[in-house]
């Protein structure tokens, strides 16, 4: 019997647990029942997740006599839009939900972000539970209450901080996840080692391949350790006035690359984060903050596990000034300066609110040259 691990998120009256392990979906009804004000719920999911895992969840809710229906969206980032939001809210109204009801987000980060935002505004706020089904969602997006949709001005620009009542992360559902999606999630796991826990990074260096091959207890440990770090940071700085920004290690570079790639699946968010973290370390070294040996260690780890690296997307570096322009639009920037998460070493990241734009530009130009652009 594999272990079930519980990580508390301490936020006073809005505290909740993250439960992870194998076989949890089959028990979802009995776990969720005490959190519902009435024995009914609506599940928001996408077509892929519904086809693969909808039956198991449905049976589990039936077994606990929880009346339920599904709102099934097409998969993909495009659902994080006003159209997607309307679809979900209409479904809540059609189901006759009240603000005391608790809905379920059953899917990856797209479903979690969209459902959480819909819950935050439905009749001024109903409850919601996260059942994340991608590795990225299990270690990052389902935890901490950031909910959002996208618009023409960019990603995640319309949203709310709105905490779930529970996160139920069943490792078994990851067995159907394509390897590319698994690696995208693994990048966010590496992030927790890099930003504040070198011992965890070293553990990943030994066990990363087992995490990716879904060795149950090892993957559960990686998920729980990641969630513990995130929960700790969120408890200290729920609304990102300071320390929570550390969770964006590599993300400013990543968002620029994602924007350059377009959001049509050519570059997944986690793939961009994998590359962005390497860039954040390279830039930190160029600025004299971080020793070269730490970058070498990070690159060796990423190479060993065949994780995405800058050379894999060389064509996106063709226009360094465009990338810099994208970075200037980042939400974290407070004035004309760039805010970047940089590193002193593996396990010690910090928020730099006055990163020198010219230095960033020079770094992007030198990277472009290194990757074959004249
Ligand atoms: P996603 O939700 O698009 O899921 C990726 C793909 O995997 C989809 O096609 C989905 O249908 C499929 N899928 C999901 N579970 C599956 C399973 N078990 N088996 C097979 N296929 C499955 O993408 P994602 O990577 O989970 O999330 C990305 C989103 O998360 C982005 O919108 C990003 O902005 C957001 N995000 C939010 C936060 C936050 O703090 N709120 C943090 C990181 C990322
Ligand atoms: N994914 C970054 C955060 O939750 O703050």
mmCIF file of C-alpha atoms and ligand atoms in Angstrom:
data_model
loop_
_atom_site.group_PDB
_atom_site.id
_atom_site.type_symbol
_atom_site.label_atom_id
_atom_site.label_comp_id
_atom_site.label_asym_id
_atom_site.label_seq_id
_atom_site.Cartn_x
_atom_site.Cartn_y
_atom_site.Cartn_z
ATOM 1 C CA UNK A 1 0.000 0.000 0.000
ATOM 2 C CA UNK A 2 1.532 3.314 -1.029
ATOM 3 C CA UNK A 3 1.724 6.290 1.265
ATOM 4 C CA UNK A 4 -0.817 9.110 1.361
ATOM 5 C CA UNK A 5 0.850 12.426 2.232
ATOM 6 C CA UNK A 6 -0.955 15.503 3.539
ATOM 7 C CA UNK A 7 0.466 19.020 3.356
ATOM 8 C CA UNK A 8 -1.421 21.776 5.189
ATOM 9 C CA UNK A 9 -1.671 25.288 3.743
ATOM 10 C CA UNK A 10 -1.916 27.577 6.796
ATOM 11 C CA UNK A 11 -4.045 30.583 5.910
ATOM 12 C CA UNK A 12 -6.204 31.077 9.011
ATOM 13 C CA UNK A 13 -9.888 30.577 8.204
ATOM 14 C CA UNK A 14 -8.964 29.799 4.599
ATOM 15 C CA UNK A 15 -6.550 26.975 5.500
ATOM 16 C CA UNK A 16 -6.796 23.725 3.554
ATOM 17 C CA UNK A 17 -4.996 20.474 2.920
ATOM 18 C CA UNK A 18 -3.184 19.152 -0.107
ATOM 19 C CA UNK A 19 -3.533 15.364 -0.152
ATOM 20 C CA UNK A 20 -1.341 13.334 -2.495
ATOM 21 C CA UNK A 21 -0.791 9.644 -3.185
ATOM 22 C CA UNK A 22 -2.133 6.813 -5.336
ATOM 23 C CA UNK A 23 -5.770 5.701 -5.573
ATOM 24 C CA UNK A 24 -7.251 8.964 -4.279
ATOM 25 C CA UNK A 25 -9.681 9.535 -7.142
ATOM 26 C CA UNK A 26 -11.528 6.322 -6.275
ATOM 27 C CA UNK A 27 -11.992 7.648 -2.741
ATOM 28 C CA UNK A 28 -12.800 11.227 -3.764
ATOM 29 C CA UNK A 29 -16.460 11.016 -2.684
ATOM 30 C CA UNK A 30 -15.764 10.125 0.932
ATOM 31 C CA UNK A 31 -12.879 12.619 1.166
ATOM 32 C CA UNK A 32 -14.913 15.478 -0.319
ATOM 33 C CA UNK A 33 -18.301 14.800 1.339
ATOM 34 C CA UNK A 34 -17.512 16.571 4.659
ATOM 35 C CA UNK A 35 -16.606 19.764 2.744
ATOM 36 C CA UNK A 36 -19.965 20.061 0.954
ATOM 37 C CA UNK A 37 -22.901 21.990 2.419
ATOM 38 C CA UNK A 38 -25.317 19.850 0.373
ATOM 39 C CA UNK A 39 -24.700 16.455 -1.249
ATOM 40 C CA UNK A 40 -24.263 17.902 -4.743
ATOM 41 C CA UNK A 41 -21.542 19.421 -6.906
ATOM 42 C CA UNK A 42 -20.617 20.432 -10.446
ATOM 43 C CA UNK A 43 -17.335 19.249 -11.946
ATOM 44 C CA UNK A 44 -15.543 21.395 -14.511
ATOM 45 C CA UNK A 45 -13.196 19.395 -16.698
ATOM 46 C CA UNK A 46 -11.877 19.108 -20.245
ATOM 47 C CA UNK A 47 -12.789 16.486 -22.825
ATOM 48 C CA UNK A 48 -9.497 14.569 -22.549
ATOM 49 C CA UNK A 49 -9.584 14.309 -18.763
ATOM 50 C CA UNK A 50 -13.283 13.448 -18.814
ATOM 51 C CA UNK A 51 -12.741 10.620 -21.295
ATOM 52 C CA UNK A 52 -9.774 9.205 -19.391
ATOM 53 C CA UNK A 53 -10.789 9.633 -15.758
ATOM 54 C CA UNK A 54 -14.357 10.997 -15.585
ATOM 55 C CA UNK A 55 -15.913 7.596 -14.854
ATOM 56 C CA UNK A 56 -13.730 6.929 -11.822
ATOM 57 C CA UNK A 57 -14.611 10.291 -10.278
ATOM 58 C CA UNK A 58 -18.282 9.860 -11.132
ATOM 59 C CA UNK A 59 -18.405 6.412 -9.482
ATOM 60 C CA UNK A 60 -16.612 7.741 -6.412
ATOM 61 C CA UNK A 61 -19.169 10.544 -6.042
ATOM 62 C CA UNK A 62 -22.053 8.106 -6.624
ATOM 63 C CA UNK A 63 -20.673 5.832 -3.912
ATOM 64 C CA UNK A 64 -20.793 8.774 -1.485
ATOM 65 C CA UNK A 65 -24.303 9.699 -2.764
ATOM 66 C CA UNK A 66 -23.137 13.070 -4.052
ATOM 67 C CA UNK A 67 -25.373 14.273 -6.875
ATOM 68 C CA UNK A 68 -23.171 15.684 -9.650
ATOM 69 C CA UNK A 69 -22.912 16.831 -13.252
ATOM 70 C CA UNK A 70 -20.001 17.707 -15.555
ATOM 71 C CA UNK A 71 -19.218 20.860 -17.518
ATOM 72 C CA UNK A 72 -16.894 19.600 -20.260
ATOM 73 C CA UNK A 73 -14.711 22.080 -22.145
ATOM 74 C CA UNK A 74 -12.416 21.514 -25.098
ATOM 75 C CA UNK A 75 -8.807 21.094 -23.909
ATOM 76 C CA UNK A 76 -6.370 23.967 -24.280
ATOM 77 C CA UNK A 77 -5.259 27.393 -23.115
ATOM 78 C CA UNK A 78 -7.907 29.127 -25.265
ATOM 79 C CA UNK A 79 -10.535 28.157 -22.652
ATOM 80 C CA UNK A 80 -8.952 30.598 -20.199
ATOM 81 C CA UNK A 81 -10.986 33.370 -21.826
ATOM 82 C CA UNK A 82 -14.218 35.302 -21.284
ATOM 83 C CA UNK A 83 -15.918 32.740 -23.558
ATOM 84 C CA UNK A 84 -14.685 29.853 -21.408
ATOM 85 C CA UNK A 85 -15.624 31.736 -18.240
ATOM 86 C CA UNK A 86 -19.189 32.382 -19.485
ATOM 87 C CA UNK A 87 -19.555 28.726 -20.402
ATOM 88 C CA UNK A 88 -18.582 27.655 -16.875
ATOM 89 C CA UNK A 89 -20.740 30.292 -15.123
ATOM 90 C CA UNK A 90 -23.747 29.378 -17.303
ATOM 91 C CA UNK A 91 -23.237 25.762 -16.243
ATOM 92 C CA UNK A 92 -23.260 26.764 -12.548
ATOM 93 C CA UNK A 93 -26.532 28.709 -13.056
ATOM 94 C CA UNK A 94 -28.137 25.868 -15.033
ATOM 95 C CA UNK A 95 -27.251 23.456 -12.220
ATOM 96 C CA UNK A 96 -29.020 25.774 -9.766
ATOM 97 C CA UNK A 97 -25.973 26.204 -7.524
ATOM 98 C CA UNK A 98 -25.960 28.595 -4.587
ATOM 99 C CA UNK A 99 -22.946 30.402 -3.136
ATOM 100 C CA UNK A 100 -22.822 27.722 -0.386
ATOM 101 C CA UNK A 101 -22.130 25.016 -2.962
ATOM 102 C CA UNK A 102 -18.650 23.724 -3.708
ATOM 103 C CA UNK A 103 -17.585 23.030 -7.296
ATOM 104 C CA UNK A 104 -14.703 20.845 -8.489
ATOM 105 C CA UNK A 105 -11.898 21.755 -10.919
ATOM 106 C CA UNK A 106 -10.853 18.424 -12.465
ATOM 107 C CA UNK A 107 -7.989 18.865 -14.918
ATOM 108 C CA UNK A 108 -4.714 20.660 -15.539
ATOM 109 C CA UNK A 109 -3.795 24.258 -14.804
ATOM 110 C CA UNK A 110 -6.154 25.591 -17.468
ATOM 111 C CA UNK A 111 -9.214 24.028 -15.817
ATOM 112 C CA UNK A 112 -7.948 24.923 -12.319
ATOM 113 C CA UNK A 113 -7.277 28.596 -13.107
ATOM 114 C CA UNK A 114 -10.559 29.019 -15.007
ATOM 115 C CA UNK A 115 -12.780 27.181 -12.500
ATOM 116 C CA UNK A 116 -11.166 28.936 -9.543
ATOM 117 C CA UNK A 117 -11.829 32.326 -11.118
ATOM 118 C CA UNK A 118 -15.419 31.358 -11.985
ATOM 119 C CA UNK A 119 -15.936 30.201 -8.369
ATOM 120 C CA UNK A 120 -14.504 33.484 -7.051
ATOM 121 C CA UNK A 121 -17.131 35.561 -8.875
ATOM 122 C CA UNK A 122 -20.141 33.211 -8.954
ATOM 123 C CA UNK A 123 -22.733 34.935 -6.716
ATOM 124 C CA UNK A 124 -19.707 36.746 -5.177
ATOM 125 C CA UNK A 125 -17.942 33.496 -4.389
ATOM 126 C CA UNK A 126 -18.785 29.793 -3.981
ATOM 127 C CA UNK A 127 -16.435 27.084 -2.726
ATOM 128 C CA UNK A 128 -14.127 25.073 -4.969
ATOM 129 C CA UNK A 129 -11.943 22.002 -4.769
ATOM 130 C CA UNK A 130 -8.959 21.260 -6.967
ATOM 131 C CA UNK A 131 -8.440 17.758 -8.355
ATOM 132 C CA UNK A 132 -5.350 18.447 -10.489
ATOM 133 C CA UNK A 133 -4.558 15.905 -13.197
ATOM 134 C CA UNK A 134 -1.253 17.168 -14.638
ATOM 135 C CA UNK A 135 2.060 17.109 -12.773
ATOM 136 C CA UNK A 136 2.340 20.880 -13.257
ATOM 137 C CA UNK A 137 -1.065 21.424 -11.683
ATOM 138 C CA UNK A 138 -0.301 19.028 -8.810
ATOM 139 C CA UNK A 139 2.907 20.818 -7.795
ATOM 140 C CA UNK A 140 2.064 24.388 -8.663
ATOM 141 C CA UNK A 141 -1.122 25.760 -10.194
ATOM 142 C CA UNK A 142 -3.660 24.028 -7.907
ATOM 143 C CA UNK A 143 -1.940 25.359 -4.774
ATOM 144 C CA UNK A 144 -1.920 28.929 -3.522
ATOM 145 C CA UNK A 145 -5.123 30.409 -4.931
ATOM 146 C CA UNK A 146 -3.967 32.237 -8.042
ATOM 147 C CA UNK A 147 -6.884 32.035 -10.493
ATOM 148 C CA UNK A 148 -7.103 33.775 -13.856
ATOM 149 C CA UNK A 149 -8.112 34.023 -17.481
ATOM 150 C CA UNK A 150 -6.191 35.577 -20.386
ATOM 151 C CA UNK A 151 -7.156 38.442 -22.692
ATOM 152 C CA UNK A 152 -5.707 40.257 -25.688
ATOM 153 C CA UNK A 153 -3.192 42.038 -23.434
ATOM 154 C CA UNK A 154 -1.607 38.840 -22.153
ATOM 155 C CA UNK A 155 -1.775 35.793 -19.921
ATOM 156 C CA UNK A 156 -3.381 35.690 -16.473
ATOM 157 C CA UNK A 157 -4.097 39.424 -16.462
ATOM 158 C CA UNK A 158 -7.691 39.070 -15.227
ATOM 159 C CA UNK A 159 -8.133 37.049 -12.067
ATOM 160 C CA UNK A 160 -8.330 36.808 -8.319
ATOM 161 C CA UNK A 161 -6.537 35.320 -5.351
ATOM 162 C CA UNK A 162 -9.091 32.709 -4.289
ATOM 163 C CA UNK A 163 -8.112 29.650 -2.270
ATOM 164 C CA UNK A 164 -9.569 26.166 -2.829
ATOM 165 C CA UNK A 165 -11.062 24.179 0.090
ATOM 166 C CA UNK A 166 -8.944 21.107 -0.729
ATOM 167 C CA UNK A 167 -6.382 19.899 -3.269
ATOM 168 C CA UNK A 168 -6.617 16.182 -4.074
ATOM 169 C CA UNK A 169 -3.628 15.077 -6.172
ATOM 170 C CA UNK A 170 -3.914 11.444 -7.293
ATOM 171 C CA UNK A 171 -0.649 10.183 -8.768
ATOM 172 C CA UNK A 172 -2.434 7.426 -10.701
ATOM 173 C CA UNK A 173 -4.042 9.939 -13.073
ATOM 174 C CA UNK A 174 -0.550 10.998 -14.206
ATOM 175 C CA UNK A 175 -0.077 7.594 -15.873
ATOM 176 C CA UNK A 176 -2.047 8.820 -18.897
ATOM 177 C CA UNK A 177 -0.154 12.105 -19.189
ATOM 178 C CA UNK A 178 2.060 12.460 -22.299
ATOM 179 C CA UNK A 179 5.818 12.458 -21.436
ATOM 180 C CA UNK A 180 6.148 16.047 -22.682
ATOM 181 C CA UNK A 181 3.546 17.215 -20.150
ATOM 182 C CA UNK A 182 5.275 15.223 -17.385
ATOM 183 C CA UNK A 183 8.562 17.001 -18.095
ATOM 184 C CA UNK A 184 6.821 20.367 -18.154
ATOM 185 C CA UNK A 185 5.570 19.627 -14.633
ATOM 186 C CA UNK A 186 8.979 18.353 -13.537
ATOM 187 C CA UNK A 187 10.476 21.767 -14.375
ATOM 188 C CA UNK A 188 8.311 23.316 -11.663
ATOM 189 C CA UNK A 189 9.522 20.626 -9.220
ATOM 190 C CA UNK A 190 13.169 21.506 -9.980
ATOM 191 C CA UNK A 191 12.208 25.141 -9.371
ATOM 192 C CA UNK A 192 11.523 24.440 -5.671
ATOM 193 C CA UNK A 193 14.995 22.936 -5.254
ATOM 194 C CA UNK A 194 16.634 25.850 -7.031
ATOM 195 C CA UNK A 195 14.815 28.623 -5.217
ATOM 196 C CA UNK A 196 15.310 27.537 -1.616
ATOM 197 C CA UNK A 197 16.228 23.913 -0.988
ATOM 198 C CA UNK A 198 19.555 22.632 -2.312
ATOM 199 C CA UNK A 199 19.071 19.307 -0.455
ATOM 200 C CA UNK A 200 15.881 18.756 -2.473
ATOM 201 C CA UNK A 201 17.753 19.601 -5.687
ATOM 202 C CA UNK A 202 20.423 17.018 -4.763
ATOM 203 C CA UNK A 203 17.688 14.468 -3.997
ATOM 204 C CA UNK A 204 16.163 15.186 -7.423
ATOM 205 C CA UNK A 205 19.565 14.667 -8.999
ATOM 206 C CA UNK A 206 19.485 11.123 -7.575
ATOM 207 C CA UNK A 207 15.765 10.375 -8.006
ATOM 208 C CA UNK A 208 14.535 12.668 -10.822
ATOM 209 C CA UNK A 209 14.294 9.793 -13.298
ATOM 210 C CA UNK A 210 12.135 7.862 -10.794
ATOM 211 C CA UNK A 211 9.907 10.907 -10.303
ATOM 212 C CA UNK A 212 9.389 11.068 -14.067
ATOM 213 C CA UNK A 213 8.770 7.347 -14.399
ATOM 214 C CA UNK A 214 6.026 7.681 -11.758
ATOM 215 C CA UNK A 215 7.549 5.465 -9.111
ATOM 216 C CA UNK A 216 4.621 5.992 -6.718
ATOM 217 C CA UNK A 217 6.302 6.765 -3.383
ATOM 218 C CA UNK A 218 9.132 8.797 -4.940
ATOM 219 C CA UNK A 219 6.779 10.845 -7.113
ATOM 220 C CA UNK A 220 4.493 11.413 -4.105
ATOM 221 C CA UNK A 221 7.481 12.602 -2.086
ATOM 222 C CA UNK A 222 8.518 15.013 -4.878
ATOM 223 C CA UNK A 223 4.961 16.370 -5.127
ATOM 224 C CA UNK A 224 4.564 16.735 -1.346
ATOM 225 C CA UNK A 225 7.968 18.423 -0.932
ATOM 226 C CA UNK A 226 7.158 20.845 -3.760
ATOM 227 C CA UNK A 227 3.762 21.614 -2.230
ATOM 228 C CA UNK A 228 5.320 22.067 1.228
ATOM 229 C CA UNK A 229 7.676 24.722 -0.136
ATOM 230 C CA UNK A 230 4.890 26.449 -2.028
ATOM 231 C CA UNK A 231 2.495 26.252 0.955
ATOM 232 C CA UNK A 232 5.134 27.770 3.235
ATOM 233 C CA UNK A 233 5.771 30.690 0.885
ATOM 234 C CA UNK A 234 2.050 31.268 0.235
ATOM 235 C CA UNK A 235 1.338 31.260 3.993
ATOM 236 C CA UNK A 236 3.944 34.013 4.405
ATOM 237 C CA UNK A 237 2.888 36.127 1.429
ATOM 238 C CA UNK A 238 -0.512 35.093 0.043
ATOM 239 C CA UNK A 239 -0.983 38.194 -2.121
ATOM 240 C CA UNK A 240 2.567 38.365 -3.524
ATOM 241 C CA UNK A 241 3.751 41.572 -1.916
ATOM 242 C CA UNK A 242 7.291 40.155 -1.635
ATOM 243 C CA UNK A 243 8.592 36.641 -1.098
ATOM 244 C CA UNK A 244 5.966 34.829 -3.206
ATOM 245 C CA UNK A 245 7.615 36.321 -6.290
ATOM 246 C CA UNK A 246 10.403 33.735 -5.760
ATOM 247 C CA UNK A 247 7.970 31.178 -7.197
ATOM 248 C CA UNK A 248 8.471 32.968 -10.499
ATOM 249 C CA UNK A 249 12.095 31.858 -10.814
ATOM 250 C CA UNK A 250 12.796 31.623 -14.546
ATOM 251 C CA UNK A 251 9.286 32.806 -15.399
ATOM 252 C CA UNK A 252 10.090 36.279 -16.804
ATOM 253 C CA UNK A 253 12.389 34.730 -19.403
ATOM 254 C CA UNK A 254 9.847 31.913 -19.864
ATOM 255 C CA UNK A 255 6.876 34.219 -20.450
ATOM 256 C CA UNK A 256 8.837 36.155 -23.090
ATOM 257 C CA UNK A 257 9.652 32.908 -24.905
ATOM 258 C CA UNK A 258 6.040 31.691 -24.630
ATOM 259 C CA UNK A 259 4.760 34.936 -26.100
ATOM 260 C CA UNK A 260 7.302 34.675 -28.914
ATOM 261 C CA UNK A 261 6.296 31.042 -29.589
ATOM 262 C CA UNK A 262 2.546 31.801 -29.517
ATOM 263 C CA UNK A 263 0.252 29.850 -27.222
ATOM 264 C CA UNK A 264 -0.602 27.055 -29.649
ATOM 265 C CA UNK A 265 1.296 24.226 -27.964
ATOM 266 C CA UNK A 266 4.703 24.654 -29.664
ATOM 267 C CA UNK A 267 6.237 25.563 -26.309
ATOM 268 C CA UNK A 268 4.476 24.418 -23.125
ATOM 269 C CA UNK A 269 4.592 26.675 -20.059
ATOM 270 C CA UNK A 270 6.697 24.176 -18.095
ATOM 271 C CA UNK A 271 9.077 23.738 -21.044
ATOM 272 C CA UNK A 272 9.564 27.498 -21.129
ATOM 273 C CA UNK A 273 10.144 27.466 -17.349
ATOM 274 C CA UNK A 274 12.809 24.758 -17.742
ATOM 275 C CA UNK A 275 14.655 26.996 -20.225
ATOM 276 C CA UNK A 276 13.908 30.209 -18.296
ATOM 277 C CA UNK A 277 15.463 28.846 -15.099
ATOM 278 C CA UNK A 278 18.687 28.021 -16.933
ATOM 279 C CA UNK A 279 18.644 31.563 -18.337
ATOM 280 C CA UNK A 280 18.041 33.092 -14.882
ATOM 281 C CA UNK A 281 21.076 31.193 -13.570
ATOM 282 C CA UNK A 282 23.213 32.160 -16.584
ATOM 283 C CA UNK A 283 22.258 35.812 -16.177
ATOM 284 C CA UNK A 284 22.935 35.610 -12.419
ATOM 285 C CA UNK A 285 26.438 34.333 -13.186
ATOM 286 C CA UNK A 286 27.031 37.028 -15.784
ATOM 287 C CA UNK A 287 26.095 39.607 -13.121
ATOM 288 C CA UNK A 288 28.536 38.021 -10.662
ATOM 289 C CA UNK A 289 25.875 36.717 -8.255
ATOM 290 C CA UNK A 290 26.199 32.983 -8.892
ATOM 291 C CA UNK A 291 29.245 30.700 -9.417
ATOM 292 C CA UNK A 292 29.629 28.969 -12.790
ATOM 293 C CA UNK A 293 29.835 25.585 -11.019
ATOM 294 C CA UNK A 294 26.150 25.885 -9.982
ATOM 295 C CA UNK A 295 25.063 26.534 -13.557
ATOM 296 C CA UNK A 296 27.106 23.561 -14.708
ATOM 297 C CA UNK A 297 25.372 21.423 -12.062
ATOM 298 C CA UNK A 298 21.921 22.664 -13.131
ATOM 299 C CA UNK A 299 22.655 22.108 -16.831
ATOM 300 C CA UNK A 300 24.048 18.620 -16.151
ATOM 301 C CA UNK A 301 20.837 17.732 -14.296
ATOM 302 C CA UNK A 302 18.607 19.069 -17.058
ATOM 303 C CA UNK A 303 20.663 17.306 -19.747
ATOM 304 C CA UNK A 304 20.623 13.997 -17.849
ATOM 305 C CA UNK A 305 16.813 14.070 -17.703
ATOM 306 C CA UNK A 306 16.407 15.353 -21.283
ATOM 307 C CA UNK A 307 14.708 18.506 -20.040
ATOM 308 C CA UNK A 308 14.194 21.443 -22.439
ATOM 309 C CA UNK A 309 17.242 23.753 -22.736
ATOM 310 C CA UNK A 310 17.795 27.027 -24.655
ATOM 311 C CA UNK A 311 19.447 25.238 -27.601
ATOM 312 C CA UNK A 312 16.218 23.276 -28.199
ATOM 313 C CA UNK A 313 14.380 26.447 -29.212
ATOM 314 C CA UNK A 314 17.248 28.400 -30.799
ATOM 315 C CA UNK A 315 14.943 30.013 -33.380
ATOM 316 C CA UNK A 316 13.040 31.878 -30.640
ATOM 317 C CA UNK A 317 16.205 33.789 -29.709
ATOM 318 C CA UNK A 318 16.534 35.390 -33.150
ATOM 319 C CA UNK A 319 15.265 38.806 -32.010
ATOM 320 C CA UNK A 320 16.731 39.613 -28.573
ATOM 321 C CA UNK A 321 15.196 43.102 -28.543
ATOM 322 C CA UNK A 322 11.714 41.618 -29.044
ATOM 323 C CA UNK A 323 12.302 39.240 -26.123
ATOM 324 C CA UNK A 324 13.411 42.181 -23.976
ATOM 325 C CA UNK A 325 10.250 44.050 -25.023
ATOM 326 C CA UNK A 326 8.160 41.107 -23.819
ATOM 327 C CA UNK A 327 10.059 41.062 -20.524
ATOM 328 C CA UNK A 328 9.306 44.753 -20.016
ATOM 329 C CA UNK A 329 5.562 43.923 -19.989
ATOM 330 C CA UNK A 330 5.895 41.527 -17.035
ATOM 331 C CA UNK A 331 3.383 42.020 -14.167
ATOM 332 C CA UNK A 332 6.171 41.994 -11.557
ATOM 333 C CA UNK A 333 7.832 45.156 -12.904
ATOM 334 C CA UNK A 334 7.118 48.122 -10.655
ATOM 335 C CA UNK A 335 8.665 51.042 -12.523
ATOM 336 C CA UNK A 336 10.901 51.333 -15.545
ATOM 337 C CA UNK A 337 13.189 48.681 -14.011
ATOM 338 C CA UNK A 338 12.919 44.955 -14.641
ATOM 339 C CA UNK A 339 12.084 42.688 -11.721
ATOM 340 C CA UNK A 340 13.814 39.329 -12.063
ATOM 341 C CA UNK A 341 14.226 36.360 -9.768
ATOM 342 C CA UNK A 342 17.953 35.666 -9.689
ATOM 343 C CA UNK A 343 20.144 33.203 -7.781
ATOM 344 C CA UNK A 344 23.201 33.336 -5.550
ATOM 345 C CA UNK A 345 23.538 29.561 -5.826
ATOM 346 C CA UNK A 346 21.376 26.450 -6.153
ATOM 347 C CA UNK A 347 18.896 26.734 -3.272
ATOM 348 C CA UNK A 348 19.229 30.503 -2.807
ATOM 349 C CA UNK A 349 17.123 32.698 -5.103
ATOM 350 C CA UNK A 350 16.279 36.357 -4.509
ATOM 351 C CA UNK A 351 14.039 39.049 -5.958
ATOM 352 C CA UNK A 352 15.981 41.709 -7.914
ATOM 353 C CA UNK A 353 13.645 44.666 -8.463
ATOM 354 C CA UNK A 354 16.229 46.784 -10.288
ATOM 355 C CA UNK A 355 17.699 44.466 -12.896
ATOM 356 C CA UNK A 356 19.752 46.437 -15.403
ATOM 357 C CA UNK A 357 17.891 46.378 -18.736
ATOM 358 C CA UNK A 358 21.064 46.889 -20.759
ATOM 359 C CA UNK A 359 22.708 43.931 -19.022
ATOM 360 C CA UNK A 360 19.642 41.762 -19.746
ATOM 361 C CA UNK A 361 19.745 42.933 -23.368
ATOM 362 C CA UNK A 362 23.456 42.069 -23.618
ATOM 363 C CA UNK A 363 22.779 38.639 -22.144
ATOM 364 C CA UNK A 364 19.997 37.983 -24.671
ATOM 365 C CA UNK A 365 22.223 39.138 -27.552
ATOM 366 C CA UNK A 366 25.115 36.926 -26.418
ATOM 367 C CA UNK A 367 22.714 33.972 -26.052
ATOM 368 C CA UNK A 368 21.346 34.597 -29.559
ATOM 369 C CA UNK A 369 24.914 34.609 -30.949
ATOM 370 C CA UNK A 370 25.800 31.437 -29.056
ATOM 371 C CA UNK A 371 22.719 29.772 -30.565
ATOM 372 C CA UNK A 372 23.751 30.624 -34.113
ATOM 373 C CA UNK A 373 22.168 34.015 -34.801
ATOM 374 C CA UNK A 374 24.683 36.430 -36.315
HETATM 375 P P1 LIG B 1 -3.400 22.055 -19.300
HETATM 376 O O1 LIG B 1 -4.401 22.279 -18.259
HETATM 377 O O2 LIG B 1 -3.651 22.671 -20.634
HETATM 378 O O3 LIG B 1 -3.185 20.489 -19.482
HETATM 379 C C1 LIG B 1 -2.285 20.047 -20.452
HETATM 380 C C2 LIG B 1 -2.895 18.988 -21.377
HETATM 381 O O4 LIG B 1 -2.932 17.759 -20.675
HETATM 382 C C3 LIG B 1 -4.327 19.268 -21.807
HETATM 383 O O5 LIG B 1 -4.456 18.924 -23.157
HETATM 384 C C4 LIG B 1 -5.163 18.330 -20.945
HETATM 385 O O6 LIG B 1 -6.352 17.938 -21.577
HETATM 386 C C5 LIG B 1 -4.227 17.171 -20.789
HETATM 387 N N1 LIG B 1 -4.389 16.397 -19.566
HETATM 388 C C6 LIG B 1 -4.657 16.854 -18.317
HETATM 389 N N2 LIG B 1 -4.609 15.851 -17.442
HETATM 390 C C7 LIG B 1 -4.331 14.735 -18.143
HETATM 391 C C8 LIG B 1 -4.111 13.380 -17.800
HETATM 392 N N3 LIG B 1 -4.141 12.978 -16.526
HETATM 393 N N4 LIG B 1 -3.849 12.506 -18.791
HETATM 394 C C9 LIG B 1 -3.745 12.913 -20.078
HETATM 395 N N5 LIG B 1 -3.911 14.175 -20.468
HETATM 396 C C10 LIG B 1 -4.192 15.071 -19.506
HETATM 397 O O7 LIG B 1 -1.938 22.544 -18.871
HETATM 398 P P2 LIG B 1 -1.124 22.562 -17.496
HETATM 399 O O8 LIG B 1 0.292 22.460 -17.882
HETATM 400 O O9 LIG B 1 -1.667 21.620 -16.496
HETATM 401 O O10 LIG B 1 -1.410 24.033 -16.950
HETATM 402 C C11 LIG B 1 -0.995 25.173 -17.652
HETATM 403 C C12 LIG B 1 -1.809 26.334 -17.153
HETATM 404 O O11 LIG B 1 -1.573 26.525 -15.765
HETATM 405 C C13 LIG B 1 -1.466 27.653 -17.838
HETATM 406 O O12 LIG B 1 -2.650 28.309 -18.187
HETATM 407 C C14 LIG B 1 -0.721 28.428 -16.751
HETATM 408 O O13 LIG B 1 -0.897 29.820 -16.878
HETATM 409 C C15 LIG B 1 -1.380 27.899 -15.514
HETATM 410 N N6 LIG B 1 -0.561 28.027 -14.291
HETATM 411 C C16 LIG B 1 -1.146 28.575 -13.208
HETATM 412 C C17 LIG B 1 -0.436 28.683 -12.026
HETATM 413 C C18 LIG B 1 -1.106 29.224 -10.793
HETATM 414 O O14 LIG B 1 -0.431 29.472 -9.792
HETATM 415 N N7 LIG B 1 -2.414 29.409 -10.815
HETATM 416 C C19 LIG B 1 0.886 28.222 -11.955
HETATM 417 C C20 LIG B 1 1.453 27.646 -13.090
HETATM 418 C C21 LIG B 1 0.722 27.546 -14.268
HETATM 419 N N1 LIG B 2 2.916 30.009 -9.736
HETATM 420 C C1 LIG B 2 3.359 31.136 -8.991
HETATM 421 C C2 LIG B 2 2.540 31.417 -7.786
HETATM 422 O O1 LIG B 2 1.635 30.687 -7.459
HETATM 423 O O2 LIG B 2 2.780 32.395 -7.122
#
